[in-house]
Short mmCIF file of C-alpha atoms in Angstrom, two decimals:
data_model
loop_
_atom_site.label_atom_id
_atom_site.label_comp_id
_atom_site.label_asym_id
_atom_site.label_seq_id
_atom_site.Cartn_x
_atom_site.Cartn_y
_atom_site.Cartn_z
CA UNK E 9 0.00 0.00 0.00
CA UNK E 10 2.59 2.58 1.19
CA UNK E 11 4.72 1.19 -1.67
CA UNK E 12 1.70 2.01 -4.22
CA UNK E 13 1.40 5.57 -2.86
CA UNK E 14 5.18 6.09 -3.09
CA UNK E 15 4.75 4.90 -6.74
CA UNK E 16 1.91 7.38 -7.53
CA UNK E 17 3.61 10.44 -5.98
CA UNK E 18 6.78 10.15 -7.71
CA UNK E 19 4.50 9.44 -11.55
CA UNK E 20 3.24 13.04 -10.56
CA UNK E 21 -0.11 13.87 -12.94
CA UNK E 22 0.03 12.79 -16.63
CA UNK E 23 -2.99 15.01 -17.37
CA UNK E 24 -2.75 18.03 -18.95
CA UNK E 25 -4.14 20.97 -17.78
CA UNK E 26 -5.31 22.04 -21.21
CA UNK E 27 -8.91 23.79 -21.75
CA UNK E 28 -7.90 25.43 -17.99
CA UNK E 29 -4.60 26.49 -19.32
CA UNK E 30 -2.60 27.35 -22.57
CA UNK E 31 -1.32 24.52 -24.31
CA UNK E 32 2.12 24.35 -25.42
CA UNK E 33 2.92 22.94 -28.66
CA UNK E 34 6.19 21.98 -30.40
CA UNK E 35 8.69 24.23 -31.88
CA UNK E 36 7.31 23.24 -35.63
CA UNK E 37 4.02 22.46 -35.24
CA UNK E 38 1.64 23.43 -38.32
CA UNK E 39 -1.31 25.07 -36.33
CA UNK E 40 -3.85 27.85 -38.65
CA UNK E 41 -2.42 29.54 -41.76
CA UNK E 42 -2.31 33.29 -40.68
CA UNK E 43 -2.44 34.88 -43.90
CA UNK E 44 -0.86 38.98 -43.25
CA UNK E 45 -2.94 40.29 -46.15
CA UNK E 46 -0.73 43.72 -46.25
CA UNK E 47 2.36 42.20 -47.25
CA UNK E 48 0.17 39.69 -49.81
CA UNK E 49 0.70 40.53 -53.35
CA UNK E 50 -2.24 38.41 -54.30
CA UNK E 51 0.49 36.48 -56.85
CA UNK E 52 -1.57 33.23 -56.42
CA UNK E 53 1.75 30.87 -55.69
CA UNK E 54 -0.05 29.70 -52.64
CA UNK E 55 -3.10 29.33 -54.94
CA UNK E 56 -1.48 26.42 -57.43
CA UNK E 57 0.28 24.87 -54.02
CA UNK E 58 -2.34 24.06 -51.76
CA UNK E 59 -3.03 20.22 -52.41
CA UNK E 60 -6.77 20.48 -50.89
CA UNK E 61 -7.74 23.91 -52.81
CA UNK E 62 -8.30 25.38 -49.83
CA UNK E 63 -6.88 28.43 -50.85
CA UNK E 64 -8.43 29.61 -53.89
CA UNK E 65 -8.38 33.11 -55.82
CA UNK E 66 -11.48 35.17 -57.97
CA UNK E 67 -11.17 37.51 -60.54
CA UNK E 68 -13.61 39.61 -61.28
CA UNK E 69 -12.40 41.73 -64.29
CA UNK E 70 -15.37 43.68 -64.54
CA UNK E 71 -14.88 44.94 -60.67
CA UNK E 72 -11.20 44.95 -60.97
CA UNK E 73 -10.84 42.83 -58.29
CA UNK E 74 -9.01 39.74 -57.09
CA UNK E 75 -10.46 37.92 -54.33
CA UNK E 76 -7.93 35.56 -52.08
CA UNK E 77 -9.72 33.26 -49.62
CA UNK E 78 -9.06 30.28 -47.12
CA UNK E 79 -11.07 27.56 -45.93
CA UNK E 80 -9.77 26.58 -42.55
CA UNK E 81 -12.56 23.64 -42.85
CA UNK E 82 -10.62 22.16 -46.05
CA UNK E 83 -6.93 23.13 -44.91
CA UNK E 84 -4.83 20.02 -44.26
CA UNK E 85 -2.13 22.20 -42.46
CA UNK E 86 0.75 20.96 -44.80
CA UNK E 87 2.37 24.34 -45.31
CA UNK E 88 2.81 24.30 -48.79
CA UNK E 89 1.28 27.90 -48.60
CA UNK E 90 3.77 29.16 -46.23
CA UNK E 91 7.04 27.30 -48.91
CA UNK E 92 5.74 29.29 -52.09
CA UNK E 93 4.89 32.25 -50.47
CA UNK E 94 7.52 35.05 -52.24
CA UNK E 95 6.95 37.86 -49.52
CA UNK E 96 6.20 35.51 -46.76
CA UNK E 97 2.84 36.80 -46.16
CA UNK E 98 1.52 33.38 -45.22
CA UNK E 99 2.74 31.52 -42.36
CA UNK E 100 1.59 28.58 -40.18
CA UNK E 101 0.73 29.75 -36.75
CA UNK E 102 0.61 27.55 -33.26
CA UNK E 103 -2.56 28.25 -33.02
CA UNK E 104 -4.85 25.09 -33.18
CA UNK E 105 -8.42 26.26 -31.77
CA UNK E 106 -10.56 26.44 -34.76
CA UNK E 107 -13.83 24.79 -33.91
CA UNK E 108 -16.67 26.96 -34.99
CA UNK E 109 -20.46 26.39 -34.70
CA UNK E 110 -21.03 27.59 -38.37
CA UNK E 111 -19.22 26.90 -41.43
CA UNK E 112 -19.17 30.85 -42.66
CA UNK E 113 -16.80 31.28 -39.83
CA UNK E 114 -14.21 28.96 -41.74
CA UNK E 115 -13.25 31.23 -44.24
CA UNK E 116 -11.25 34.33 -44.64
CA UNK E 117 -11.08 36.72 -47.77
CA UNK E 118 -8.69 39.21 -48.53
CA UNK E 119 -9.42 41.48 -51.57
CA UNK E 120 -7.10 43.32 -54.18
CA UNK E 121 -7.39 45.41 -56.53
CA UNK E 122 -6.39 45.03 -60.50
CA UNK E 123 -3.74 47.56 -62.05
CA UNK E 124 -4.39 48.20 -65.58
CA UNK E 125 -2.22 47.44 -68.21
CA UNK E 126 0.14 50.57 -68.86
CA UNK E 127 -0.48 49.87 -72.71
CA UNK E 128 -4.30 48.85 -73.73
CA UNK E 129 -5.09 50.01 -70.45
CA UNK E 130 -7.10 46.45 -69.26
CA UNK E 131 -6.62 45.17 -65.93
CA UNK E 132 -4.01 41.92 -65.97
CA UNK E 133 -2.20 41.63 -62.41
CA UNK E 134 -3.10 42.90 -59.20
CA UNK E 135 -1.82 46.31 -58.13
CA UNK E 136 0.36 45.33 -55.65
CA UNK E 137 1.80 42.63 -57.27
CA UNK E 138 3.32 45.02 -60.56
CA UNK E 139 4.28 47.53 -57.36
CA UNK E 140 6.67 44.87 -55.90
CA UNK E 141 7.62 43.48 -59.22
CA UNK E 142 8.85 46.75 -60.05
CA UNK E 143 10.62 47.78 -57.34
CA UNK E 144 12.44 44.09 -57.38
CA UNK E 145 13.38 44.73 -60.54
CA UNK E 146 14.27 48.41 -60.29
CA UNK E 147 16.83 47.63 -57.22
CA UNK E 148 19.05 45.61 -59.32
CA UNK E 149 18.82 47.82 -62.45
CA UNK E 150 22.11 49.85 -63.09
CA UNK E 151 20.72 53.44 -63.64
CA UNK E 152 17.22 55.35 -63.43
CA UNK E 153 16.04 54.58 -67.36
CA UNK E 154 17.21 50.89 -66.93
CA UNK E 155 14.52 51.27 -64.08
CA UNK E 156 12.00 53.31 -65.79
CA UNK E 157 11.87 50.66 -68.81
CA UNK E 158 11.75 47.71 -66.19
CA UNK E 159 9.00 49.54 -64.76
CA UNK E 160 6.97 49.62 -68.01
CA UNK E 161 7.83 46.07 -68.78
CA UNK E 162 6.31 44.76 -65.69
CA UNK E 163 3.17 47.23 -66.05
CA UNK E 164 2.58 45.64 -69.62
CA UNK E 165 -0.01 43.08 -70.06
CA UNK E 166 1.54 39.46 -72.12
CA UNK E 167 -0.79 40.32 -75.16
CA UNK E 168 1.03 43.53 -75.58
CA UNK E 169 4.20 42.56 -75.16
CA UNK E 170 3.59 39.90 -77.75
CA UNK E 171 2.89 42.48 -79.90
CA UNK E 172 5.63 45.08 -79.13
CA UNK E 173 7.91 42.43 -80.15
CA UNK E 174 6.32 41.72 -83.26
CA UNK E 175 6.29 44.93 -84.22
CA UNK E 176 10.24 45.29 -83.30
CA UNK E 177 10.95 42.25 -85.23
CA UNK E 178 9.12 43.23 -88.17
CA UNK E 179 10.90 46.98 -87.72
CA UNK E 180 14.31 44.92 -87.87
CA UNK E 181 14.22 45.03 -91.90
CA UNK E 182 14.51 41.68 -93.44
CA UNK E 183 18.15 42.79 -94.46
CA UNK E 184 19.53 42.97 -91.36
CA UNK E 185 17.74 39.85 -90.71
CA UNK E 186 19.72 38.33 -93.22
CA UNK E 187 22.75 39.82 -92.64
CA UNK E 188 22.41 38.33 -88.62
CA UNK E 189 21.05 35.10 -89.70
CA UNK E 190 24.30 34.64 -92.20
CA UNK E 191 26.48 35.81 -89.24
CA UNK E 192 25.40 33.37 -87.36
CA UNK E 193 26.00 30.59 -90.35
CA UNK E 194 29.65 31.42 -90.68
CA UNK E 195 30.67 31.65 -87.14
CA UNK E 196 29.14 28.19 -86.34
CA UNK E 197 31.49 27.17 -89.44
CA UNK E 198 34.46 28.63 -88.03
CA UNK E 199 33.92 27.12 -84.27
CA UNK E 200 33.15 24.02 -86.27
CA UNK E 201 36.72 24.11 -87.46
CA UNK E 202 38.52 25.05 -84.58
CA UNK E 203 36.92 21.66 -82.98
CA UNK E 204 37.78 19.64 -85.68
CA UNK E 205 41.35 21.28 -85.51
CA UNK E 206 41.57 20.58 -81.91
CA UNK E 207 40.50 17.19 -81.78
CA UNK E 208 42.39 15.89 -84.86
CA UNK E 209 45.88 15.23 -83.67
CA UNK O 3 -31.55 3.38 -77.11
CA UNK O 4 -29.46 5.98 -77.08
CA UNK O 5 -31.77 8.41 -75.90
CA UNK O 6 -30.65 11.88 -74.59
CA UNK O 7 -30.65 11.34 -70.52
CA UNK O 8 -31.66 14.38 -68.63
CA UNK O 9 -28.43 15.60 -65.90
CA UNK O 10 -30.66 15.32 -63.13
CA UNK O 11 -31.50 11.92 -63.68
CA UNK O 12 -28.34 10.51 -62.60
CA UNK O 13 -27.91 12.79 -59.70
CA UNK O 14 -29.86 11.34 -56.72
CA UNK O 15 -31.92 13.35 -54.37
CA UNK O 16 -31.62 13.51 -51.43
CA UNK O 17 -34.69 14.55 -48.89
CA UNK O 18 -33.23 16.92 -46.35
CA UNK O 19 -33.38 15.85 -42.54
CA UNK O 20 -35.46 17.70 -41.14
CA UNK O 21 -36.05 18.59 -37.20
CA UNK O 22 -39.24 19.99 -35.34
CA UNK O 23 -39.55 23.09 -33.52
CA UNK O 24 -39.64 21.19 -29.93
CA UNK O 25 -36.17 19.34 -30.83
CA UNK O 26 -34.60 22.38 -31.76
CA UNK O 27 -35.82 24.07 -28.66
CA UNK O 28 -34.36 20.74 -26.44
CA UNK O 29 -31.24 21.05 -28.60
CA UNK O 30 -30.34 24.59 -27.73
CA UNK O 31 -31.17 23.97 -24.03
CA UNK O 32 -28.56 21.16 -24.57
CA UNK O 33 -25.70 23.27 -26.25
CA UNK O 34 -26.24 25.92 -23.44
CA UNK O 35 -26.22 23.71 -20.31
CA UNK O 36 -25.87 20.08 -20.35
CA UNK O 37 -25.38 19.63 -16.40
CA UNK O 38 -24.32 16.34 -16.99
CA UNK O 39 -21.97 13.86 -19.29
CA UNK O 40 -22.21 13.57 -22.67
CA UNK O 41 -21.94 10.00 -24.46
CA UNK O 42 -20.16 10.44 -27.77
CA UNK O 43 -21.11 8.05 -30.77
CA UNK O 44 -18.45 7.79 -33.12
CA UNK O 45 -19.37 7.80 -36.99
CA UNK O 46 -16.64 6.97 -39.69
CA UNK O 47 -17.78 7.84 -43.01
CA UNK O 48 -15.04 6.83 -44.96
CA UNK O 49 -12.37 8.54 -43.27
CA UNK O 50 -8.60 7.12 -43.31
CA UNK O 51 -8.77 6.19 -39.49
CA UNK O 52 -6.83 9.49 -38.55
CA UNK O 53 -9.22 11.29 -36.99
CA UNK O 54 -9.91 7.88 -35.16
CA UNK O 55 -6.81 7.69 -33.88
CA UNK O 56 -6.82 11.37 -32.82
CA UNK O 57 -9.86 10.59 -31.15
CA UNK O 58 -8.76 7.63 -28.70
CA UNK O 59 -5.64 9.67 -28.08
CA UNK O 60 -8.16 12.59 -26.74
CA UNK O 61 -9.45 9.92 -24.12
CA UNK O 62 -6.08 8.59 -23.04
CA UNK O 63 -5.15 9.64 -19.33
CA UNK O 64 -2.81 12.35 -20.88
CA UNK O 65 -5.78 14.57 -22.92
CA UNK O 66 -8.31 12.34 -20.62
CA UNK O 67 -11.48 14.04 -22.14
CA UNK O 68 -13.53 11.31 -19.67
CA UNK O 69 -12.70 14.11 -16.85
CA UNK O 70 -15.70 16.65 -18.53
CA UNK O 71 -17.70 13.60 -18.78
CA UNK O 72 -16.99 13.03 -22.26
CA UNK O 73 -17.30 9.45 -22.97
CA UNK O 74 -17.21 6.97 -26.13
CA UNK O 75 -19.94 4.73 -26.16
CA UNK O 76 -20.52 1.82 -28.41
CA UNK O 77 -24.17 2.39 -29.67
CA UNK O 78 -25.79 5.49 -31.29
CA UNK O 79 -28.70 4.67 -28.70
CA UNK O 80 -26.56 5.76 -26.06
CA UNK O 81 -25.38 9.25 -27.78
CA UNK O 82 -25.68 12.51 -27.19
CA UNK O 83 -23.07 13.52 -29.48
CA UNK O 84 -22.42 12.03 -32.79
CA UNK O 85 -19.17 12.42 -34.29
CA UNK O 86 -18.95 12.28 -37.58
CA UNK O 87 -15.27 11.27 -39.83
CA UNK O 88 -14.62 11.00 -43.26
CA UNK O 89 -15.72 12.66 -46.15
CA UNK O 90 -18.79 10.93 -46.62
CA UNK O 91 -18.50 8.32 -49.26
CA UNK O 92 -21.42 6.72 -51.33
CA UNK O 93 -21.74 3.43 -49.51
CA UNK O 94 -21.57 5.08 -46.28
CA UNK O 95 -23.97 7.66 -46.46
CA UNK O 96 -27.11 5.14 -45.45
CA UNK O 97 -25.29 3.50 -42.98
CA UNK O 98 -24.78 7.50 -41.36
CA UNK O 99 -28.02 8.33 -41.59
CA UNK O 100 -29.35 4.90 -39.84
CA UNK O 101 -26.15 6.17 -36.66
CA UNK O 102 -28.59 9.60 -37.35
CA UNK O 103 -32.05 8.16 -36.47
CA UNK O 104 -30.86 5.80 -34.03
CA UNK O 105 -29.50 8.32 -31.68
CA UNK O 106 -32.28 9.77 -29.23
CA UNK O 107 -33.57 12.96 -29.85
CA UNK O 108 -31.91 15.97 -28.48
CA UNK O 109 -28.48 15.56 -30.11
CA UNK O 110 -25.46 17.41 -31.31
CA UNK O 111 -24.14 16.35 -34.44
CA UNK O 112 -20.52 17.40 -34.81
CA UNK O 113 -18.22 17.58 -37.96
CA UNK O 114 -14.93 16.22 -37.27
CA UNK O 115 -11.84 16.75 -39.41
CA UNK O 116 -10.80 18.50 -42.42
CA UNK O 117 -13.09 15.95 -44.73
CA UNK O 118 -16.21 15.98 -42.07
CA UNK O 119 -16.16 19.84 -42.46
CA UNK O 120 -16.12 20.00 -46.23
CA UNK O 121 -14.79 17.41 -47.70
CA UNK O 122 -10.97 18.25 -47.24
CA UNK O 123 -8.77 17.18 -49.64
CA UNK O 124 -11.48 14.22 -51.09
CA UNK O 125 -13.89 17.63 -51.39
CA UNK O 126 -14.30 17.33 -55.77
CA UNK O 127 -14.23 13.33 -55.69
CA UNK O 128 -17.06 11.78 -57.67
CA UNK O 129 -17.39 9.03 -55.06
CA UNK O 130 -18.16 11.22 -51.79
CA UNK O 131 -20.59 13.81 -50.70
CA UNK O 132 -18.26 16.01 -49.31
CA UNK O 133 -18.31 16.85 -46.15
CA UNK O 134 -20.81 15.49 -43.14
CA UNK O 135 -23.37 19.20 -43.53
CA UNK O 136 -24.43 17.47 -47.11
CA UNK O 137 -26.40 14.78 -45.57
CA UNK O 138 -27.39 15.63 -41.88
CA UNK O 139 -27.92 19.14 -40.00
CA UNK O 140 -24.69 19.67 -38.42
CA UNK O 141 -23.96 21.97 -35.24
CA UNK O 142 -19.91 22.28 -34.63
CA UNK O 143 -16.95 21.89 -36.88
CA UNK O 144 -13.60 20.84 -35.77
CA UNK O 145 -11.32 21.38 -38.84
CA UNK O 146 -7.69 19.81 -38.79
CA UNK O 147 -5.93 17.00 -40.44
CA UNK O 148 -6.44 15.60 -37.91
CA UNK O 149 -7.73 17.27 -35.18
CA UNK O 150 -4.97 17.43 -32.54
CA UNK O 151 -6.37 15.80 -29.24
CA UNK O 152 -6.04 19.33 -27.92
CA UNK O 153 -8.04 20.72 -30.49
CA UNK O 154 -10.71 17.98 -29.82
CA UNK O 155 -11.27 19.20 -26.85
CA UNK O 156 -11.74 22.37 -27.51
CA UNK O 157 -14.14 21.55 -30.15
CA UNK O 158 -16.23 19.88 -27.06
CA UNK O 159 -15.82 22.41 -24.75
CA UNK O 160 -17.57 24.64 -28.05
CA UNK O 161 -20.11 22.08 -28.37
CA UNK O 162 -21.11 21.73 -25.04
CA UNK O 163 -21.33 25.47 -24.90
CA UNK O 164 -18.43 25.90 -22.22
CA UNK O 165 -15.87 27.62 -24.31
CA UNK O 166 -16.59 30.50 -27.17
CA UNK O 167 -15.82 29.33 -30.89
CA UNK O 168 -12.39 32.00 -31.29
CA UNK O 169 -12.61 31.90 -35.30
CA UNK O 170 -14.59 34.53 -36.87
CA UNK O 171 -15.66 35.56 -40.48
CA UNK O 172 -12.83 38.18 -42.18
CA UNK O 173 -12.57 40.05 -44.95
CA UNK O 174 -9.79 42.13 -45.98
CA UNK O 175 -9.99 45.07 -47.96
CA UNK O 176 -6.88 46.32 -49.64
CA UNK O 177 -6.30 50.04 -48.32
CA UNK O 178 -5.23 52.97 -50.98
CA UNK O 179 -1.86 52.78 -51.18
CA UNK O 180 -1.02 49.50 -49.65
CA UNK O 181 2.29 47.80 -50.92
CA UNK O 182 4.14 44.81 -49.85
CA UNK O 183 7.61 45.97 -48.19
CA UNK O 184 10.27 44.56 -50.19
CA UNK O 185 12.66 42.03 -47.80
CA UNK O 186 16.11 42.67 -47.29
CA UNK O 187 16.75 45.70 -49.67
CA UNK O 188 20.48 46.72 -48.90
CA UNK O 189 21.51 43.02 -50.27
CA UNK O 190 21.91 42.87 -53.72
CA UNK O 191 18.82 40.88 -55.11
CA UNK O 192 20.94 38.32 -57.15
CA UNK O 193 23.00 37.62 -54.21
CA UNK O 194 19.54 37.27 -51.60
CA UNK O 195 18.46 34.53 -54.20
CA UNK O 196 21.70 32.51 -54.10
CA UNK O 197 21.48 32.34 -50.16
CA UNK O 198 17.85 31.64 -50.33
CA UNK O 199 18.30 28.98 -52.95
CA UNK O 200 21.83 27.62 -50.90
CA UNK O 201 19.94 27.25 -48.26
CA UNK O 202 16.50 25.52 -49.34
CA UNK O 203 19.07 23.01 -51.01
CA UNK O 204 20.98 22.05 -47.84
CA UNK O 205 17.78 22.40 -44.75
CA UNK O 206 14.38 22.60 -46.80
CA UNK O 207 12.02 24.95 -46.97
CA UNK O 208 10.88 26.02 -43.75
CA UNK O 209 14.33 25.12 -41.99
CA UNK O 210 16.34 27.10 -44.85
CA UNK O 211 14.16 30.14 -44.62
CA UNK O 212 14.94 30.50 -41.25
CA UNK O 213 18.58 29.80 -41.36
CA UNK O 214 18.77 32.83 -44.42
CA UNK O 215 16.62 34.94 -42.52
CA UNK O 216 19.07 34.98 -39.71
CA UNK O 217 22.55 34.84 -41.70
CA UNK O 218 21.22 37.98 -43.96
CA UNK O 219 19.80 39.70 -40.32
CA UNK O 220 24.02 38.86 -39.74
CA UNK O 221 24.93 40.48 -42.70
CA UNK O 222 22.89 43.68 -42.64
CA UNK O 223 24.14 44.47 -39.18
CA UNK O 224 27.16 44.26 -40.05
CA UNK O 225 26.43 46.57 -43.19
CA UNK O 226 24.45 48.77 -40.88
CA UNK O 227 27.03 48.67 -37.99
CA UNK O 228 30.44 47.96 -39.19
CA UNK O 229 32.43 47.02 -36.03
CA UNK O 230 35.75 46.19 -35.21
CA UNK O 231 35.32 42.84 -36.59
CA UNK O 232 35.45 42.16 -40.51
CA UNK O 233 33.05 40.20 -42.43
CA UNK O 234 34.61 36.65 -42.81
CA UNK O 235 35.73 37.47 -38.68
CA UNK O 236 31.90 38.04 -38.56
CA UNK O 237 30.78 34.82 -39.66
CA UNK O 238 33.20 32.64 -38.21
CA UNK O 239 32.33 33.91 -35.23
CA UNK O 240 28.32 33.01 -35.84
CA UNK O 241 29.93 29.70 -37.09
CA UNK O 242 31.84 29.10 -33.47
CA UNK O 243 28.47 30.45 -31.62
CA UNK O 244 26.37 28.34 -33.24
CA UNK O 245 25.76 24.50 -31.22
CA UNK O 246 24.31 22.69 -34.09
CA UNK O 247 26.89 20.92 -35.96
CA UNK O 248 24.31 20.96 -39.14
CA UNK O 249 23.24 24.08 -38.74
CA UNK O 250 27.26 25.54 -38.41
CA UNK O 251 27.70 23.70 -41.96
CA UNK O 252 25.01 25.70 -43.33
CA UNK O 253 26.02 28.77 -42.30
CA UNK O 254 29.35 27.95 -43.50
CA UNK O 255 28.39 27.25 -47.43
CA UNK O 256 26.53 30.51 -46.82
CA UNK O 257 29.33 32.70 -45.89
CA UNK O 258 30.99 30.89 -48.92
CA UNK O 259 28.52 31.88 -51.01
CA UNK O 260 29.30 35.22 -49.63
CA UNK O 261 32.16 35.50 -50.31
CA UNK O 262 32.40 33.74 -54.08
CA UNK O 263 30.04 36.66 -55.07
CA UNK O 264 32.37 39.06 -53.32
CA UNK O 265 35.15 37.62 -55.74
CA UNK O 266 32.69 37.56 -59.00
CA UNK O 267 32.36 34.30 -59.02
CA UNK O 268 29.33 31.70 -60.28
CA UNK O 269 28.38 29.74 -57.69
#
């Protein structure tokens, strides 16, 4: 008997005191995506990630809106989310209390706006996301026009950048397209011979 | 023969479960103040037995969810509380619905798991009906994959009305002038992306994010702040402070990295 008590004194209590106190989780553990919607940039990498398509995006052109949202209720906490994420806006948070008594309560939405294109002038990208682009690209650029073009570049819808390089191609000439296209003839000819020159003993 | 079938044909109706005014009354005077245990009647619906698992671990002497007088019992006759895994699948959605109208009138139905809730990752499959809400009336969700034992509990305590649901409904609107700060901007950007990439290669994703955060927090200090010590002085001395042999090794190839862009040359 004394023996028994002895034995259940030094076990201590295995309970813990959860619901009365905090819990304490692991260093790692993959609790509720907290998405920080001000450093988002709506680029929809977490989008194409998330295995469950919990996290899914709307466009509405005709608002000029992009919609992000999460559905805690489908999220299988893997963290893909928080690995594609390019401004680290998305992160997987110890918190694990999510039980809700209504499924509305599940999701979250974030909405951003649409910049227009800075040629035809239609929306293509969210705002923010051709802001950070730019700026990206403008810190490694080696002076102020390098920037400015950069700038433009990343403001310009695909379509018409498509067809500012068709129209640079076809302003090329077809002489000097020639004149390249033979340039490039006769110096794979001379590399050609060097090789065979350095390879034949 | 081959005559045109209409869509709806093939899509089977379900009639919606319906519940009386007087149950609904009993049921809220349940949620708010139970004064007494509640029997749990486990449901699997086609789940893949982790949210079992999860479960028995919640009544274990370490979570020991017996000590609100939550109990598992073997027959939906017994229930108060029917818990409901799995994402639903054809064959099992009779079989739920019998657990349903076997259990006695009042009684909380509760969605466990990311594919109770809505399906989870099963949520566009052609065999399931995604999610438990689809086929009976259901009062609390407990989202996670799986549910920690922790987070089982709290999910009770929300059922049983003795804790307040902490989730809420958000929406974000994107203020005038909002912009995403850029990270790091006194390292050059093609030299951020070789220590980012560096260090995904050697500790992962999440590990190697943290591990660059901190070495480029090391190097703008020093850009910020330049002491008495020099740059490789710098990191060898983060490489001598640092206890984890992998983690020195990684900080190491950093600092190489470093320094082979310092010298022009490819990495």
């Amino acid at each position: 008997m004394l023996k028994l008590l002895k034995e259940i004194l030094r076990t201590g209590e295995a309970t813990v005191k959860y619901p009365f106190a905090p819990m304490e989780v692991c260093k790692d553990f993959r609790g509720k995506p907290e998405h920080r919607a001000a450093d988002c940039i709506a680029c929809a990498a977490c989008t194409v990630a998330c295995p469950a398509n919990a996290i899914q995006m709307e466009t509405d052109t005709a608002a000029g809106s992009r919609t992000w949202s999460i559905n805690y209720g489908r999220c299988v906490f893997c963290g893909r989310c928080e690995e594609s994420c390019p401004t680290g806006a998305i992160r997987l948070s110890a918190d694990f209390e999510l039980a809700v008594g209504s499924k509305a309560d599940l999701t979250r939405k974030a909405v951003f706006t649409l910049a227009g294109c800075a040629c035809c002038g239609k929306p293509f990208a969210p705002a923010k996301e051709v802001d950070y682009v730019a700026r990206l690209l403008g810190q490694s650029a080696r002076s102020a026009e390098e920037a400015e073009r950069l700038r433009l570049t990343a403001a310009t819808c695909p379509a018409c950048k498509r067809a500012q390089d068709v129209h640079q191609i076809a302003g090329m000439g077809i002489a000097r397209q020639m004149d390249a296209g033979q340039m490039d003839a006769g110096h794979s000819e001379t590399e050609h011979a060097v090789k065979e020159r350095e390879t034949t003993p | 023969m081959n005559a045109p079938l209409a869509p709806n044909a093939l899509v089977a109706e379900m009639s919606p479960v319906s519940t009386s005014e007087q149950i609904a009354t009993m049921k809220t005077a349940l949620l708010k103040n139970i004064q007494r245990s509640a029997y749990v009647y486990r449901v699997d619906c086609g789940g893949c037995n982790g949210c079992e698992i999860e479960i028995f671990s919640s009544i274990t002497p370490v979570f020991d969810a017996e000590r609100f007088g939550i109990k598992v019992v073997a027959s939906p006759r017994h229930a108060d509380i029917l818990l409901f895994t799995g994402a639903v699948t054809r064959s099992m959605r009779m079989p739920a619905l019998r657990a349903y109208e076997a259990a006695p009138d009042p009684k909380i139905v509760v969605s466990y798991g990311a594919c109770g809730c809505t399906g989870g990752i099963f949520h566009d499959l052609y065999c399931v009906w995604g999610g438990t809400d689809n086929i009976v009336p259901v009062d609390v969700y407990i989202p996670g994959c799986p549910p920690t034992p922790a987070a089982t509990i709290h999910g009770f305590a929300v059922a049983l009305g003795l804790l307040e649901q902490k989730l809420k409904a958000e929406t974000h609107v994107e203020a005038a002038g909002e912009a995403a700060a850029l990270a790091h901007p006194d390292i050059p950007y093609a030299l951020r992306v070789r220590l980012e990439r560096e260090a995904r290669r050697m500790a992962g994703y999440r590990q190697g994010r943290t591990i660059v955060e901190e070495f480029m927090a090391l190097l703008e200090g020093h850009a910020r702040a330049p002491g008495a010590l020099t740059l490789p002085d710098r990191m060898t001395a983060a490489i001598a402070a640092e206890r984890d042999p992998r983690r020195a090794e990684i900080i190491g190839r950093l600092a190489e990295v470093v320094q082979r862009t310092i010298r022009g040359e490819a990495s």
